[in-house]
PDB file of C-alpha atoms in Angstrom:
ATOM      1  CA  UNK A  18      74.004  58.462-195.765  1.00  0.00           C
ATOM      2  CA  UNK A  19      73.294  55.013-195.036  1.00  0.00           C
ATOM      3  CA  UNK A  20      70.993  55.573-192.161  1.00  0.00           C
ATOM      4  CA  UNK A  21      69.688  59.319-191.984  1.00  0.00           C
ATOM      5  CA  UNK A  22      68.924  60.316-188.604  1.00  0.00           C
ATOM      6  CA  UNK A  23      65.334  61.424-189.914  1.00  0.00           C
ATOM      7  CA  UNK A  24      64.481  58.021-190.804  1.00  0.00           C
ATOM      8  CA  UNK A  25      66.320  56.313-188.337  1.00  0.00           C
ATOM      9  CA  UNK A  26      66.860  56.088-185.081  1.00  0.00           C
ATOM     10  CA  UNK A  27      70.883  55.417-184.524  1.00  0.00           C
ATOM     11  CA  UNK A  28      72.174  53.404-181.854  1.00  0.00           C
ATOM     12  CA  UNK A  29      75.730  53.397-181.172  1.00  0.00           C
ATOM     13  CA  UNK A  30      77.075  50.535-178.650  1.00  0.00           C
ATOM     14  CA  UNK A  31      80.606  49.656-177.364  1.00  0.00           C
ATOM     15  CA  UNK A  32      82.052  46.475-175.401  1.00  0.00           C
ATOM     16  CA  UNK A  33      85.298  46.818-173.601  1.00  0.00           C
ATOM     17  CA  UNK A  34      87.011  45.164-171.620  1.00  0.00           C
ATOM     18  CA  UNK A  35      88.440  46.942-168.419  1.00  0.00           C
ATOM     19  CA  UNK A  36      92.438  48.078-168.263  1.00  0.00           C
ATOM     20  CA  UNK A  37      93.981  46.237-165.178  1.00  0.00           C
ATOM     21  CA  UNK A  38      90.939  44.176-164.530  1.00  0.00           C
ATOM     22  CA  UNK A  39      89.148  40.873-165.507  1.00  0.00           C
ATOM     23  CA  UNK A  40      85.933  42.758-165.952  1.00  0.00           C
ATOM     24  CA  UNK A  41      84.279  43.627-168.689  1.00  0.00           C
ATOM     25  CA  UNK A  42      81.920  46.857-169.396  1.00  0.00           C
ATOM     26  CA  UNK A  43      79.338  47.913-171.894  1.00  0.00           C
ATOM     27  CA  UNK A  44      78.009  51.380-173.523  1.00  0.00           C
ATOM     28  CA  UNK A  45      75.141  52.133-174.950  1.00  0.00           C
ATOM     29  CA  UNK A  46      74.108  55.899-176.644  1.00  0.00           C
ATOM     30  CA  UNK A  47      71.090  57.154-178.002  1.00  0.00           C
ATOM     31  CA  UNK A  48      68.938  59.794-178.734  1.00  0.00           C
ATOM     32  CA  UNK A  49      66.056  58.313-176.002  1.00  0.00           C
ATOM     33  CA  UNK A  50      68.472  56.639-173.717  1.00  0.00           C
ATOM     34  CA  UNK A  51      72.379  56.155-173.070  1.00  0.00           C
ATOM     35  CA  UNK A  52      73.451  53.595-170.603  1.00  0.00           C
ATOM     36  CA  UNK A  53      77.100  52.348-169.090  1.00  0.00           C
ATOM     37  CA  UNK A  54      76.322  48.591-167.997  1.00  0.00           C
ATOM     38  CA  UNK A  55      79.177  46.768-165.994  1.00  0.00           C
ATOM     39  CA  UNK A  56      79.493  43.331-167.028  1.00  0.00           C
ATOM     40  CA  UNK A  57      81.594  42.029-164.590  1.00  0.00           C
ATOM     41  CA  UNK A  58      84.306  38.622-164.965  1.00  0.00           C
ATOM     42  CA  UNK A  59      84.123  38.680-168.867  1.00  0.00           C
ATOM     43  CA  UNK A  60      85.868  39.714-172.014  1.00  0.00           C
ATOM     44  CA  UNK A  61      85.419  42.163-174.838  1.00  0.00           C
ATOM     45  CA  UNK A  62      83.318  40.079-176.670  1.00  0.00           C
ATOM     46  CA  UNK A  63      81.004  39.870-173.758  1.00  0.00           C
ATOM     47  CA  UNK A  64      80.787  43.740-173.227  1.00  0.00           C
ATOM     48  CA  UNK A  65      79.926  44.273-176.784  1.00  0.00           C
ATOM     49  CA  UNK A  66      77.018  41.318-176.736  1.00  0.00           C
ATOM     50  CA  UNK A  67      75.803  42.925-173.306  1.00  0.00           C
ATOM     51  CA  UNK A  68      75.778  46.387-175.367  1.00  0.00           C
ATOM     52  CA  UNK A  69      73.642  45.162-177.940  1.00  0.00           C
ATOM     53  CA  UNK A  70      71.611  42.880-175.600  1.00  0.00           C
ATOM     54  CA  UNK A  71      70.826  46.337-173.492  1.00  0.00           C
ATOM     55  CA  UNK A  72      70.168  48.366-176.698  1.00  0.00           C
ATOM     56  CA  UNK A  73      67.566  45.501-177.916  1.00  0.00           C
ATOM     57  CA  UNK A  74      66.022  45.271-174.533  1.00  0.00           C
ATOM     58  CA  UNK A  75      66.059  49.315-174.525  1.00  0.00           C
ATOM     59  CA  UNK A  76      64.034  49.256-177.615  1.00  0.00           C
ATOM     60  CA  UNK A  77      61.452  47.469-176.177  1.00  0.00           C
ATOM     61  CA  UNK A  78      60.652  50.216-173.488  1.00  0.00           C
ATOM     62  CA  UNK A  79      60.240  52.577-176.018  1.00  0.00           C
ATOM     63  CA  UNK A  80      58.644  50.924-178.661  1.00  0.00           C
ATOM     64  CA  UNK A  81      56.497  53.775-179.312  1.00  0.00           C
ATOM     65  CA  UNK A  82      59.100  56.066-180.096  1.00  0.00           C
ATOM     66  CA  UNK A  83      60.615  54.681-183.176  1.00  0.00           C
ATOM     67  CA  UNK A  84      59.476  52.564-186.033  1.00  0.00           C
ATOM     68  CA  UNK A  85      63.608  52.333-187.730  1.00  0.00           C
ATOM     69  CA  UNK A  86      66.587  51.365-185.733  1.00  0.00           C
ATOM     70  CA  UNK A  87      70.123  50.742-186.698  1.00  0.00           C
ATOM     71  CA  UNK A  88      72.313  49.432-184.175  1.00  0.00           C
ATOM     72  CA  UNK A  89      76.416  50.522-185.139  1.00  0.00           C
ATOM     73  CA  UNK A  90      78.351  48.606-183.222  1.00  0.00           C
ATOM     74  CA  UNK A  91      82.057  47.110-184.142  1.00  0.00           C
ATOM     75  CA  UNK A  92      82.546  44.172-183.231  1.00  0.00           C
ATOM     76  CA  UNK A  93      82.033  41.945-186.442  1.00  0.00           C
ATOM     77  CA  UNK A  94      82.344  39.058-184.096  1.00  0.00           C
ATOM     78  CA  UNK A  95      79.001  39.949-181.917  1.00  0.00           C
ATOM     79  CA  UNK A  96      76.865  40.568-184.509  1.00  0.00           C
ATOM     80  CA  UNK A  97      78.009  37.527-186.369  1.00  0.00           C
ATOM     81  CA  UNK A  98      77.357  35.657-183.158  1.00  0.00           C
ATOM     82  CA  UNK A  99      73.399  37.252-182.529  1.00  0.00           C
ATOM     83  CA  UNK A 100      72.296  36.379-186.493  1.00  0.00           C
ATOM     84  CA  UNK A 101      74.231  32.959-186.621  1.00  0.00           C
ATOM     85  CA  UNK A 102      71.777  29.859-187.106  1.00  0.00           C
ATOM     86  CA  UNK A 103      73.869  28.307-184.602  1.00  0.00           C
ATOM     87  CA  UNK A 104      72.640  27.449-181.222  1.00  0.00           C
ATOM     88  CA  UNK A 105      73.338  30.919-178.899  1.00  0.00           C
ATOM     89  CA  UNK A 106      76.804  30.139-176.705  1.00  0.00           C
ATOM     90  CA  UNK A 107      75.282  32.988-173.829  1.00  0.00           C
ATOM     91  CA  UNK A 108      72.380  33.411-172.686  1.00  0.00           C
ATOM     92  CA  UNK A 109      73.177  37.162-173.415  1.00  0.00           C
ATOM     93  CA  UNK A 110      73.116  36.137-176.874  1.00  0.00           C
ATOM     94  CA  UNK A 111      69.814  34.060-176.852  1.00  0.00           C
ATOM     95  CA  UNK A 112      68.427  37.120-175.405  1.00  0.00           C
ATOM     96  CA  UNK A 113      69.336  39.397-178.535  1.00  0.00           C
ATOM     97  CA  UNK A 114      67.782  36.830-180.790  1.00  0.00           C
ATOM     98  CA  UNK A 115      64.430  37.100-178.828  1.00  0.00           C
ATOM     99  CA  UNK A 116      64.447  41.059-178.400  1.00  0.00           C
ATOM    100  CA  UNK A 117      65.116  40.994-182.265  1.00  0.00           C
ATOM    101  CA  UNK A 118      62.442  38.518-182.897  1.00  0.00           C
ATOM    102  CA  UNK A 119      59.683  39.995-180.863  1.00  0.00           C
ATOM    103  CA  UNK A 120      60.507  43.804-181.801  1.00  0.00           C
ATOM    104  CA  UNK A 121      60.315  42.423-185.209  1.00  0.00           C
ATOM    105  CA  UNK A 122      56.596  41.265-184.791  1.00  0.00           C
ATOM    106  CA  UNK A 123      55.539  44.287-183.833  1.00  0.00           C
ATOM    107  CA  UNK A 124      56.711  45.402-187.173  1.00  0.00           C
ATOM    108  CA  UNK A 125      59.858  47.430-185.853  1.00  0.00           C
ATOM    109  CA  UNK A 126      62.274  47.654-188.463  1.00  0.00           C
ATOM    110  CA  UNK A 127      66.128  46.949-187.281  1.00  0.00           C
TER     111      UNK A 127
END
């Protein structure tokens, strides 16, 4: 296994985007926290990047608590768009970069 559960902690994250409805939705599950976020006017892409952001900011609470994270999330597309050297389109996504940053300081491995 890639990421033991004994070594890591695994975070599992999922964007949607609403049946019959412009909005857009985000999930976030843990062992020290689960969330359901509503995005609002937005697409998939937006829920998945507000899943992550929340997991990131999520981390930060609990910093204590872990020293290993692995976020598994599939959208190829998000995570592409948080490690990119390109300037962030959202501020959702500028957001990720600093969580990841800063949680990376205080020597938190993700």
């Amino acid at each position: 296994m890639l990421y033991p559960d004994t070594e890591w902690l695994r975070i599992f994250t999922d964007g949607s985007l609403l049946s019959d409805s412009p909005n857009a939705g985000a999930g976030v599950f843990s062992e020290i926290f689960s969330f359901y976020v509503p995005v609002g006017r937005g697409t998939a892409f937006d829920g998945e990047i507000a899943a992550i952001r929340t997991a990131l900011s999520q981390l930060q609470c609990h910093q204590e608590k872990f020293t290993r994270a692995v976020i598994l999330c599939d959208s190829r597309a998000a995570l592409s768009a948080i490690v990119s050297n390109n300037n962030p389109k959202t501020q959702d996504i500028f957001d990720c970069r600093y969580h990841l940053e800063n949680l990376a300081s205080l020597e938190k491995k993700l």
